PDB file of N, CA, C and O in Angstrom:
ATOM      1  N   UNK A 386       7.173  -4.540 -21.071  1.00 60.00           N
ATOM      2  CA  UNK A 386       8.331  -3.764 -20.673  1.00 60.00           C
ATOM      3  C   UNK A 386       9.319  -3.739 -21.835  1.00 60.00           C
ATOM      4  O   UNK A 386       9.696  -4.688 -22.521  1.00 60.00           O
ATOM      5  N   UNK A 387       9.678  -2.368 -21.916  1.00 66.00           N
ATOM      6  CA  UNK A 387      10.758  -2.359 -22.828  1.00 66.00           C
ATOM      7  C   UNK A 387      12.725  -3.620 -22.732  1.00 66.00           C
ATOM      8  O   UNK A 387      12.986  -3.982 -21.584  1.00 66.00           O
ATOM      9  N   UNK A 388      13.441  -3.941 -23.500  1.00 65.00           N
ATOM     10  CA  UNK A 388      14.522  -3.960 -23.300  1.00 65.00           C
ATOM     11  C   UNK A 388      15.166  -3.709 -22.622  1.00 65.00           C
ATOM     12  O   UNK A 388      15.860  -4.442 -21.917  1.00 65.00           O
ATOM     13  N   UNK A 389      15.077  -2.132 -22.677  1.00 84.00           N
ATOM     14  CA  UNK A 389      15.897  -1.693 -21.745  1.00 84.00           C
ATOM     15  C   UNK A 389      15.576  -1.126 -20.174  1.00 84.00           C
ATOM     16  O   UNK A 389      16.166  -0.145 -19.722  1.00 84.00           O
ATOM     17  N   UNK A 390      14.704  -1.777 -19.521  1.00 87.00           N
ATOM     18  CA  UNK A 390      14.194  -1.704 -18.593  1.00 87.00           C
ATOM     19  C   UNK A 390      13.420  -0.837 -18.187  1.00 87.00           C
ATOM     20  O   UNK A 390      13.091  -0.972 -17.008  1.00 87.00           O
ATOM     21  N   UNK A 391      12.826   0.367 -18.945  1.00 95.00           N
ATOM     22  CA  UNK A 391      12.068   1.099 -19.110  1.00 95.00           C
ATOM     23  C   UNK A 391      10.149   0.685 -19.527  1.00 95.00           C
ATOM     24  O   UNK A 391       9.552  -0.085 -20.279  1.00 95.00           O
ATOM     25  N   UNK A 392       9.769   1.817 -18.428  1.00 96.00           N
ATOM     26  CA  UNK A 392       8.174   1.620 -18.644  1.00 96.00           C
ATOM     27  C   UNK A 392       7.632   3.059 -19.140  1.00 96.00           C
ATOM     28  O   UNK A 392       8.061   4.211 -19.188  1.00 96.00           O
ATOM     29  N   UNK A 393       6.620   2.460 -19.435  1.00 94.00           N
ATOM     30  CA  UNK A 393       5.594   3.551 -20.105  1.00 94.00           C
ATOM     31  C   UNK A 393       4.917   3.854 -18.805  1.00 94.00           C
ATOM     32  O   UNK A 393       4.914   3.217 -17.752  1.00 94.00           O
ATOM     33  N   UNK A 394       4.317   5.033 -19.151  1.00 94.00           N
ATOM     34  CA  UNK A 394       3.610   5.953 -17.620  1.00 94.00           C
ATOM     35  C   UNK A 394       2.384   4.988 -17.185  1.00 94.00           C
ATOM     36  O   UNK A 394       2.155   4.676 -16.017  1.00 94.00           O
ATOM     37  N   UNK A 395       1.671   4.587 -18.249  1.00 95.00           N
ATOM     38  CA  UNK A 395       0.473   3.049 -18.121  1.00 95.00           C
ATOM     39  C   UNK A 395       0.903   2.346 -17.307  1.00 95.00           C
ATOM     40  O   UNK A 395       0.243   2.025 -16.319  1.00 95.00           O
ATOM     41  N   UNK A 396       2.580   1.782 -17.615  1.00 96.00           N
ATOM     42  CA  UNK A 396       3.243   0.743 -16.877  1.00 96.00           C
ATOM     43  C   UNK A 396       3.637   0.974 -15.304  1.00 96.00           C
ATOM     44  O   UNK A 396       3.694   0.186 -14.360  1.00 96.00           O
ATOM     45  N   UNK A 397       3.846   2.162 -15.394  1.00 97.00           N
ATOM     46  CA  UNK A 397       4.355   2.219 -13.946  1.00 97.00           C
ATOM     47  C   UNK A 397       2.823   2.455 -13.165  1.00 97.00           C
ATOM     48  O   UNK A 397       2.357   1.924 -12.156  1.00 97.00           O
ATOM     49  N   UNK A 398       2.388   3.265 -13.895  1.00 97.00           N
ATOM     50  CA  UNK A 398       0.954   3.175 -12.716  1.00 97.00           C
ATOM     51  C   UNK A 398       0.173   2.079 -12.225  1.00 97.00           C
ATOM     52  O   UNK A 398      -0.278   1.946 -11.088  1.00 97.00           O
ATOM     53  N   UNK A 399       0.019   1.013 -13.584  1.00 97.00           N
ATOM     54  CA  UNK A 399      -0.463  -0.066 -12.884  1.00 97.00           C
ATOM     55  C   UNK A 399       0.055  -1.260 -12.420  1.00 97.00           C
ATOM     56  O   UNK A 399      -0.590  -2.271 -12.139  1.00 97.00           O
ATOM     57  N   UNK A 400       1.547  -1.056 -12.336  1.00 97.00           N
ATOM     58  CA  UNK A 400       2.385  -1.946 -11.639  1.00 97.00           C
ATOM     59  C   UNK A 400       2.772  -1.671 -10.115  1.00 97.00           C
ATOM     60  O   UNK A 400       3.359  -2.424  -9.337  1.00 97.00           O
ATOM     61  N   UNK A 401       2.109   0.066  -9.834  1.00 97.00           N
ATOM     62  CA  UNK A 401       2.594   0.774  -8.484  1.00 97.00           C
ATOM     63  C   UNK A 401       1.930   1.149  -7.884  1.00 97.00           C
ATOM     64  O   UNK A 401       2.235   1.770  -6.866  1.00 97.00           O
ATOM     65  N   UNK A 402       0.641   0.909  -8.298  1.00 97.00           N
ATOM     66  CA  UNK A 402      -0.968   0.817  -8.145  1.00 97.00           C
ATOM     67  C   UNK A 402      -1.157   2.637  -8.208  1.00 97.00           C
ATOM     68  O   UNK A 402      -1.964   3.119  -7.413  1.00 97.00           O
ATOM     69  N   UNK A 403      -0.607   3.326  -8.899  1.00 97.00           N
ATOM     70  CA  UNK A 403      -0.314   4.990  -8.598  1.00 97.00           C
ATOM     71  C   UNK A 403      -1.683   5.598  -9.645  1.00 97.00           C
ATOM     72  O   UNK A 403      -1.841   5.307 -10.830  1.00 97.00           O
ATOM     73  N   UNK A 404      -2.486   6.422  -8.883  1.00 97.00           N
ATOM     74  CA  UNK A 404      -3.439   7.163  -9.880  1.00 97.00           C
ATOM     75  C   UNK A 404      -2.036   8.092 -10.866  1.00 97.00           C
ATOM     76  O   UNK A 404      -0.817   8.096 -10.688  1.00 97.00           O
ATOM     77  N   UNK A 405      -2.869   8.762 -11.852  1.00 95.00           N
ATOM     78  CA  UNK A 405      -2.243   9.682 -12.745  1.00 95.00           C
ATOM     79  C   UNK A 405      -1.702  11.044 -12.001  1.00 95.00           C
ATOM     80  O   UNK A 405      -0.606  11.450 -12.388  1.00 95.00           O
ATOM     81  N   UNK A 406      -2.459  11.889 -10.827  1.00 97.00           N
ATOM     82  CA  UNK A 406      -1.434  12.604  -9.719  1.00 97.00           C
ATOM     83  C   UNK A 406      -0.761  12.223  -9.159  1.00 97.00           C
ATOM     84  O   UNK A 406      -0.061  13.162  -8.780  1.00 97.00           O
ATOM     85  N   UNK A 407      -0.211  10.802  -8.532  1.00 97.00           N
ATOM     86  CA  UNK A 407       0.501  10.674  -7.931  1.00 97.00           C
ATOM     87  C   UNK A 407       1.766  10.097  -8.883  1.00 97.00           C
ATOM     88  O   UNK A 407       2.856  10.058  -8.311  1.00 97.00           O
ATOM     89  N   UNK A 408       1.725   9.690 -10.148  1.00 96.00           N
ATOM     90  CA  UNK A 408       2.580   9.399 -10.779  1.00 96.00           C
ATOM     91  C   UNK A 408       3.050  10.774 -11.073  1.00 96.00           C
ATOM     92  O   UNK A 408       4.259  10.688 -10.860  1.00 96.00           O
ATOM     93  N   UNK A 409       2.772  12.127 -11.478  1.00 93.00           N
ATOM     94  CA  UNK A 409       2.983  12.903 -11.937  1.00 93.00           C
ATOM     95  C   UNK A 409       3.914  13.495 -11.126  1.00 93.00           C
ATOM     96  O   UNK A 409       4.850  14.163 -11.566  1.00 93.00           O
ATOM     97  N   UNK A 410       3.687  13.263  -9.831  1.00 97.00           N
ATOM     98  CA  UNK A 410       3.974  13.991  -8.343  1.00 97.00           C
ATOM     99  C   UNK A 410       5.540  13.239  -8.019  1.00 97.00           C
ATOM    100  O   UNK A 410       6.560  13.836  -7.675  1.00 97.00           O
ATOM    101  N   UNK A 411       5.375  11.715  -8.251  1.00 97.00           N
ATOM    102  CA  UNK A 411       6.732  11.141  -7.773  1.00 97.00           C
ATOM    103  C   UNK A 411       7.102  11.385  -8.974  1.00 97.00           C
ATOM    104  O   UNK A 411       8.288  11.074  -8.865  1.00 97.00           O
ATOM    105  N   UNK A 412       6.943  11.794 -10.319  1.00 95.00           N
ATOM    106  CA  UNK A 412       7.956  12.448 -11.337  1.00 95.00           C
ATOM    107  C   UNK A 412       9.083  13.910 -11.555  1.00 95.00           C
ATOM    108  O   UNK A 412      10.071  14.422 -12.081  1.00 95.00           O
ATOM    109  N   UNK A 413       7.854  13.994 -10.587  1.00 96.00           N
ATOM    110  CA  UNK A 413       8.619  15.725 -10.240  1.00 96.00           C
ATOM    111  C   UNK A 413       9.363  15.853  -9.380  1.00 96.00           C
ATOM    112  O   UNK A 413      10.352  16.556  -9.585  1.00 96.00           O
ATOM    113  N   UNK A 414       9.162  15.191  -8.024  1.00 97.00           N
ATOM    114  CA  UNK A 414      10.219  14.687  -6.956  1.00 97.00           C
ATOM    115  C   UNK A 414      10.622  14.542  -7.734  1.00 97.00           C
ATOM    116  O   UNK A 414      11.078  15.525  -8.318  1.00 97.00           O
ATOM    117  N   UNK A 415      10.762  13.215  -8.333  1.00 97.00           N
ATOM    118  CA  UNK A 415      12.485  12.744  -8.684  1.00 97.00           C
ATOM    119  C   UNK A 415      13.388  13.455  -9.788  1.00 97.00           C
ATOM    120  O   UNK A 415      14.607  13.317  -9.893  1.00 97.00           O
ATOM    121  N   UNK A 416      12.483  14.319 -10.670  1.00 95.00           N
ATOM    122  CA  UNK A 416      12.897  14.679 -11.798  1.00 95.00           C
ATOM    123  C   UNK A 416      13.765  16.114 -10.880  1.00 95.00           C
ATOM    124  O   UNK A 416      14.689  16.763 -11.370  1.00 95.00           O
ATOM    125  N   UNK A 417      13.262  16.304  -9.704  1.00 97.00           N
ATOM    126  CA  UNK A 417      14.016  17.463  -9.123  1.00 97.00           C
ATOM    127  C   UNK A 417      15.442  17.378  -8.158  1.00 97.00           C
ATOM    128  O   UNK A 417      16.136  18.352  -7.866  1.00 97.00           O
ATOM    129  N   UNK A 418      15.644  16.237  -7.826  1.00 97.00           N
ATOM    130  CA  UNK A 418      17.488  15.490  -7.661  1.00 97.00           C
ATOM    131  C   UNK A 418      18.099  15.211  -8.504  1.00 97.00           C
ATOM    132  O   UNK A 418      17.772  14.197  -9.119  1.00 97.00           O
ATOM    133  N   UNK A 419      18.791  15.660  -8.758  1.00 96.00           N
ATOM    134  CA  UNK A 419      19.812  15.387  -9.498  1.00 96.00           C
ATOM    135  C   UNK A 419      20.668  14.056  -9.801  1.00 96.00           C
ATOM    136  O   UNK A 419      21.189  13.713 -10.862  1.00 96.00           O
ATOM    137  N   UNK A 420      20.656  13.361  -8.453  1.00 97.00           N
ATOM    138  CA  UNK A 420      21.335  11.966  -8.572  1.00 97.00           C
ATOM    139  C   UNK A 420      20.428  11.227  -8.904  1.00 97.00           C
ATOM    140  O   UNK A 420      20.699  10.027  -8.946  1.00 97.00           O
ATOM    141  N   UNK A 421      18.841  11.726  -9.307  1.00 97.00           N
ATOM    142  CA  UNK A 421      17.729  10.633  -9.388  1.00 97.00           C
ATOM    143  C   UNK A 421      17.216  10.974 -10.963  1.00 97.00           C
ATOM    144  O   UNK A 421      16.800  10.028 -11.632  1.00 97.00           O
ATOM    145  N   UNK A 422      17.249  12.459 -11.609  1.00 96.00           N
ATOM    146  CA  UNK A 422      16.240  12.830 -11.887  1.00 96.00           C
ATOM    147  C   UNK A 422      16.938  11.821 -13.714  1.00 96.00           C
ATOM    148  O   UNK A 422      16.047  11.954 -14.553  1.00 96.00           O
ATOM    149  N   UNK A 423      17.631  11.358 -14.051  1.00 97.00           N
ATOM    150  CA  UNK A 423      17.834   9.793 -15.100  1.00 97.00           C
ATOM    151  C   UNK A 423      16.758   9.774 -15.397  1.00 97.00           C
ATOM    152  O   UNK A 423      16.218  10.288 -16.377  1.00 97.00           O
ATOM    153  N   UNK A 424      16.125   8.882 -14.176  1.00 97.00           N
ATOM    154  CA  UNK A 424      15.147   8.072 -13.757  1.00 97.00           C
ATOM    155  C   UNK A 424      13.716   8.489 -14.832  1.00 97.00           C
ATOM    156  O   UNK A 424      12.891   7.579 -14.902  1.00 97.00           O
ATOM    157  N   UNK A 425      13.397   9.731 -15.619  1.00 96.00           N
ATOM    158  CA  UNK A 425      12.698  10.019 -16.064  1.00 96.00           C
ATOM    159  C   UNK A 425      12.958  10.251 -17.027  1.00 96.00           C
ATOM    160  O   UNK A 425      13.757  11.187 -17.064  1.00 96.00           O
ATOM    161  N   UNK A 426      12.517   9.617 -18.565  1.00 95.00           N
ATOM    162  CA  UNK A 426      12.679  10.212 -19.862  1.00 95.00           C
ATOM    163  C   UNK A 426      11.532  10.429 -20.095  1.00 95.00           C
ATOM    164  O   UNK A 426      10.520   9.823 -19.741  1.00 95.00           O
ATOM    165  N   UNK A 427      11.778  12.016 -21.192  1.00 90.00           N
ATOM    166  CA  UNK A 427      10.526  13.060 -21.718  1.00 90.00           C
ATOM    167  C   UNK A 427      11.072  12.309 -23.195  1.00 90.00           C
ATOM    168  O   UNK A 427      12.230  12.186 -23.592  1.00 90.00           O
ATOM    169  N   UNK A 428       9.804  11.870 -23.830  1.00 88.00           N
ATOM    170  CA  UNK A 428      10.148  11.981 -25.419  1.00 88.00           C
ATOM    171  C   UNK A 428       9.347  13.337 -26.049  1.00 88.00           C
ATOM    172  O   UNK A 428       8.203  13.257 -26.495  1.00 88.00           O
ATOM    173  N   UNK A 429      10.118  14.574 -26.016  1.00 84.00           N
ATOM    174  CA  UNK A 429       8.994  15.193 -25.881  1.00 84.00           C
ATOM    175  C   UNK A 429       8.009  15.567 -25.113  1.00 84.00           C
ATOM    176  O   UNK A 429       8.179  14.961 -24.055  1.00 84.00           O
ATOM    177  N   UNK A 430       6.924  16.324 -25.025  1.00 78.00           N
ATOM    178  CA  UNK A 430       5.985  16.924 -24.299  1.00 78.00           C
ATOM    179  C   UNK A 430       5.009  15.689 -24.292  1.00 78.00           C
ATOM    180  O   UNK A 430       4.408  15.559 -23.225  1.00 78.00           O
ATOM    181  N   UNK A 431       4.722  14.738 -25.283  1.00 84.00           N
ATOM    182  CA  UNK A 431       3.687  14.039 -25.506  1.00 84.00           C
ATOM    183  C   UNK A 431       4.013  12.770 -24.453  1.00 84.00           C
ATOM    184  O   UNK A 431       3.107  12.461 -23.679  1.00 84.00           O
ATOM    185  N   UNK A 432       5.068  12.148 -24.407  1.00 88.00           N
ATOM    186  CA  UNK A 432       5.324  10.650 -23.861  1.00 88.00           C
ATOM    187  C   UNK A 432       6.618  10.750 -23.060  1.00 88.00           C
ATOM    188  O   UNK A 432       7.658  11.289 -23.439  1.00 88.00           O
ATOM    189  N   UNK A 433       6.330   9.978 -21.568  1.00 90.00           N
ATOM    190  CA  UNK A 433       7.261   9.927 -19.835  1.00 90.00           C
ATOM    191  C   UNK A 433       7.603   8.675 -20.228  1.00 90.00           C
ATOM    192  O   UNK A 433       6.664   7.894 -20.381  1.00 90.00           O
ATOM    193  N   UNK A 434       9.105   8.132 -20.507  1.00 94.00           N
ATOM    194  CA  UNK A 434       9.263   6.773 -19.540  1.00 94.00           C
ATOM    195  C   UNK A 434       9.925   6.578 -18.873  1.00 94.00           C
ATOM    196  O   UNK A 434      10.993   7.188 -18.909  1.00 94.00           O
ATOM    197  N   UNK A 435       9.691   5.693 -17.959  1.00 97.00           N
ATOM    198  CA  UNK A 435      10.680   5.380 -17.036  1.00 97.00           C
ATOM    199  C   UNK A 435      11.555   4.570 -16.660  1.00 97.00           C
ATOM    200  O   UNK A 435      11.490   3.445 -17.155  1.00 97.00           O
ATOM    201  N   UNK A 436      12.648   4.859 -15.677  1.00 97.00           N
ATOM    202  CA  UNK A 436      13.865   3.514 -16.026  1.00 97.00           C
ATOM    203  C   UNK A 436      13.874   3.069 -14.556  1.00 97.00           C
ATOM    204  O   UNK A 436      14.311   3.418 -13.459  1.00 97.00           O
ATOM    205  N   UNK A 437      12.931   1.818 -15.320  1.00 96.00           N
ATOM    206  CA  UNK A 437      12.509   1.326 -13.621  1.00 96.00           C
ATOM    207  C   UNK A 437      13.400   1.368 -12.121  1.00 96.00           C
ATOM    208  O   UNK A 437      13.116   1.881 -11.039  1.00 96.00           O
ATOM    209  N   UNK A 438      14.683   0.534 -12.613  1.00 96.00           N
ATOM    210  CA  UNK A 438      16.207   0.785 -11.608  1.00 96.00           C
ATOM    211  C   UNK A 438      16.113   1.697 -11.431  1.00 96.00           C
ATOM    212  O   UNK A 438      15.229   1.639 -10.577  1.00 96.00           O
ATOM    213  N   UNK A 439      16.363   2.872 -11.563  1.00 97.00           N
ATOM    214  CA  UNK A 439      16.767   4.435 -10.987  1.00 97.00           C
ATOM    215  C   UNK A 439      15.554   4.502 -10.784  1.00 97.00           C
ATOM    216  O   UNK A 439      15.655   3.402 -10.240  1.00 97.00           O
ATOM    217  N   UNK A 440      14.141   4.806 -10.661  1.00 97.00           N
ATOM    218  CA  UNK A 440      13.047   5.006 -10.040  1.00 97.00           C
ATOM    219  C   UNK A 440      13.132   4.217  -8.545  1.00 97.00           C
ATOM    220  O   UNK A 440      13.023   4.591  -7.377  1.00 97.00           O
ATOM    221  N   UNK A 441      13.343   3.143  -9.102  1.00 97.00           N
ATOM    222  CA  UNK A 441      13.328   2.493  -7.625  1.00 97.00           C
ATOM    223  C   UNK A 441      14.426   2.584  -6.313  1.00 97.00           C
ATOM    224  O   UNK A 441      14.362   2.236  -5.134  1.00 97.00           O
ATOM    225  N   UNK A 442      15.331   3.155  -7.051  1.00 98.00           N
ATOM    226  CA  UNK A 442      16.620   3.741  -6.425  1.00 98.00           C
ATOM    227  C   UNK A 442      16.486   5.053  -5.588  1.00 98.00           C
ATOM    228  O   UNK A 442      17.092   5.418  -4.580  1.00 98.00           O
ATOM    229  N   UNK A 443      15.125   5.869  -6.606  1.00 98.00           N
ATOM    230  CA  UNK A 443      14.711   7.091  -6.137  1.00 98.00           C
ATOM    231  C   UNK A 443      13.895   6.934  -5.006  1.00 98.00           C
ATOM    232  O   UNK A 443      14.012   7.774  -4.114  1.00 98.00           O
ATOM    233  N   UNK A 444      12.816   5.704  -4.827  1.00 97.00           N
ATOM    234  CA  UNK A 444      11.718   5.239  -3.739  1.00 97.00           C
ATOM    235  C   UNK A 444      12.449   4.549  -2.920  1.00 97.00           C
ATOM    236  O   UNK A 444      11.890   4.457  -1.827  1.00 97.00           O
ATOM    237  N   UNK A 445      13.564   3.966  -2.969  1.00 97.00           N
ATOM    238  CA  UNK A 445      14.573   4.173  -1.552  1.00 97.00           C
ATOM    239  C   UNK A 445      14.978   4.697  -1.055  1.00 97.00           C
ATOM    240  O   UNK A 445      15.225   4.423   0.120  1.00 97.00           O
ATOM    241  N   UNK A 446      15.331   5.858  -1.659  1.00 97.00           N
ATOM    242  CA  UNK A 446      16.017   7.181  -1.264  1.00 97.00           C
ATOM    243  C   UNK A 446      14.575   7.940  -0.303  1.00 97.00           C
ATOM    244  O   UNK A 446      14.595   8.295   0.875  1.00 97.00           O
ATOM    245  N   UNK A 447      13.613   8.000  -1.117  1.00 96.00           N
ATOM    246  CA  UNK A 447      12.696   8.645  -0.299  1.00 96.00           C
ATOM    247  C   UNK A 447      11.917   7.923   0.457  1.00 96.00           C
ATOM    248  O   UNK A 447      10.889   8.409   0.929  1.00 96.00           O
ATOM    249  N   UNK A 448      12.296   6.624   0.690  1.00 95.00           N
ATOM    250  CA  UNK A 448      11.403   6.061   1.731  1.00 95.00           C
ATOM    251  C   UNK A 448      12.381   6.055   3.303  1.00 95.00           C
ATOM    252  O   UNK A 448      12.108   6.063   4.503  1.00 95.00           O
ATOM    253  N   UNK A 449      13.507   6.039   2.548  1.00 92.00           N
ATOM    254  CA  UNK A 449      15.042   6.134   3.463  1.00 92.00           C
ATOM    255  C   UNK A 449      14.714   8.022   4.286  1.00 92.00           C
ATOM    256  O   UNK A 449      14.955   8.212   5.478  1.00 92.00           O
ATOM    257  N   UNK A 450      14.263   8.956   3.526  1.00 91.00           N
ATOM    258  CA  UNK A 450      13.911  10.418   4.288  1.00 91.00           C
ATOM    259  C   UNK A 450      12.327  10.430   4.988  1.00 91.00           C
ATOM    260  O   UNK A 450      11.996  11.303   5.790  1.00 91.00           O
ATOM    261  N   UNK A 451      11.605   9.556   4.645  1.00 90.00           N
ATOM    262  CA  UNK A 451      10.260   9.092   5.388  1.00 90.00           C
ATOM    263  C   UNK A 451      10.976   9.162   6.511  1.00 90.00           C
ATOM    264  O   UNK A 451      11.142  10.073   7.322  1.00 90.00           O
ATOM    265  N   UNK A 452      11.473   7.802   6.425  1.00 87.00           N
ATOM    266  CA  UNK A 452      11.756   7.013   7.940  1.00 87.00           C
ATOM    267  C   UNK A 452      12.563   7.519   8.765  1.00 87.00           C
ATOM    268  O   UNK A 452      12.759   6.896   9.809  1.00 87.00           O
ATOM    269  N   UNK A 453      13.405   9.052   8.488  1.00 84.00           N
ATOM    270  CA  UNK A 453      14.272   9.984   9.140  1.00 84.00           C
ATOM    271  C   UNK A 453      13.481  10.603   9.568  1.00 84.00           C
ATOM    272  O   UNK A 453      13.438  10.799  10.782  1.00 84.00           O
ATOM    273  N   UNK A 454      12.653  11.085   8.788  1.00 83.00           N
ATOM    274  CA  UNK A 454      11.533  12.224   9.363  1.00 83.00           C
ATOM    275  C   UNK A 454      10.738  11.906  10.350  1.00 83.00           C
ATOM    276  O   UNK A 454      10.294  12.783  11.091  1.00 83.00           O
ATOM    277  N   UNK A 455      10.331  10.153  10.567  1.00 83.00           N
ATOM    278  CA  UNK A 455       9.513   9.480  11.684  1.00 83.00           C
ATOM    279  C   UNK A 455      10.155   9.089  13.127  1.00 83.00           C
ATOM    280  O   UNK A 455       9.637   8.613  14.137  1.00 83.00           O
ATOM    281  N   UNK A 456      11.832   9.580  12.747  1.00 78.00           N
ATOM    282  CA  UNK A 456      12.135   9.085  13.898  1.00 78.00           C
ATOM    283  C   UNK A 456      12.316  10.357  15.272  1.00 78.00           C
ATOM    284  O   UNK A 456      12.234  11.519  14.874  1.00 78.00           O
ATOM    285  N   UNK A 457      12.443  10.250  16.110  1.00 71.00           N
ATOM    286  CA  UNK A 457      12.699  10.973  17.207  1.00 71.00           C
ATOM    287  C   UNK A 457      13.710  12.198  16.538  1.00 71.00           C
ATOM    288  O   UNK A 457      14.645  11.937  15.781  1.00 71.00           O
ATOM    289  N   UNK A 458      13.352  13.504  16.947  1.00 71.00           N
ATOM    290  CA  UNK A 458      14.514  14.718  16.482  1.00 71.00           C
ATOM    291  C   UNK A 458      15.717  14.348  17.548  1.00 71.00           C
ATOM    292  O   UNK A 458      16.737  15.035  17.492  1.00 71.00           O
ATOM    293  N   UNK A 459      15.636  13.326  18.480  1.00 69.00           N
ATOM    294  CA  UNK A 459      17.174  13.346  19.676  1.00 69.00           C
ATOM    295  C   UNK A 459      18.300  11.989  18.641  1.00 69.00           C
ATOM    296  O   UNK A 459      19.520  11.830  18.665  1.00 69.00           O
ATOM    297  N   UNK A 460      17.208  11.237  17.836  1.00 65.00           N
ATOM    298  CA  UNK A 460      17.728  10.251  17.495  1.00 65.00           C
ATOM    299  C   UNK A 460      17.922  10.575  15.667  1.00 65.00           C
ATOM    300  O   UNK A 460      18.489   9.647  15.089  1.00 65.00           O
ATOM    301  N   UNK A 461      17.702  11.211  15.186  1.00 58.00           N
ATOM    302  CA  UNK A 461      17.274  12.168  14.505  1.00 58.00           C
ATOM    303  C   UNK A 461      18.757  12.906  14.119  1.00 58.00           C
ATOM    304  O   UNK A 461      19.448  13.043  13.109  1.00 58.00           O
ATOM    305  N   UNK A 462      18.796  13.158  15.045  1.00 59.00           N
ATOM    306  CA  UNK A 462      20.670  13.965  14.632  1.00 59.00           C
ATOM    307  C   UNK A 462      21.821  12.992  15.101  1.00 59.00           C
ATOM    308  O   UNK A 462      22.955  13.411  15.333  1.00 59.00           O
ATOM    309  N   UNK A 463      21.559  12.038  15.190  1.00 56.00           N
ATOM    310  CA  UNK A 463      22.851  11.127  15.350  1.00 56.00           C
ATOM    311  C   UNK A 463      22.429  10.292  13.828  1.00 56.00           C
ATOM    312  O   UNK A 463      23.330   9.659  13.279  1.00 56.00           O
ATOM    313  N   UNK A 464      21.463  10.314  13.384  1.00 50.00           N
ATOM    314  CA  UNK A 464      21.598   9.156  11.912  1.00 50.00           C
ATOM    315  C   UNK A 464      22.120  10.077  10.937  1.00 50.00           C
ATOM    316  O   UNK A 464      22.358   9.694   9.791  1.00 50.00           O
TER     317      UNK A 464
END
């Protein structure tokens, strides 16, 4: 791991157990919010890294709209 808390696309996949589509996939989610999309540096077209904190900030956020989406639509509009 880098210094500055940043991983290489290697790193996050095999620390998040993520094939190469699904890393690509939660890049684009996140790279598409605005309060998240930090979370992803392009060096260039060639090399993704990532800043682990704000990624993981982003997989709360979307595990936080999972668990909205699973709940009842009556219970659903009161959260």
């Amino acid at each position: 791991m880098m210094a500055n808390n940043w991983k290489t696309k290697k790193e996050i996949m095999r620390d998040y157990g993520y094939s190469e589509g699904t890393f690509y996939s939660r890049c684009k989610e996140c790279s598409l919010l605005p309060e998240y999309r930090d979370a992803i540096i392009h060096d260039g077209g060639q090399r993704t890294f990532v800043d682990e904190n704000r990624f993981q900030d982003f997989l709360r956020y979307r595990s936080e709209q999972y668990r909205k989406r699973q709940l009842d639509p009556h219970i659903r509009e009161e959260a």
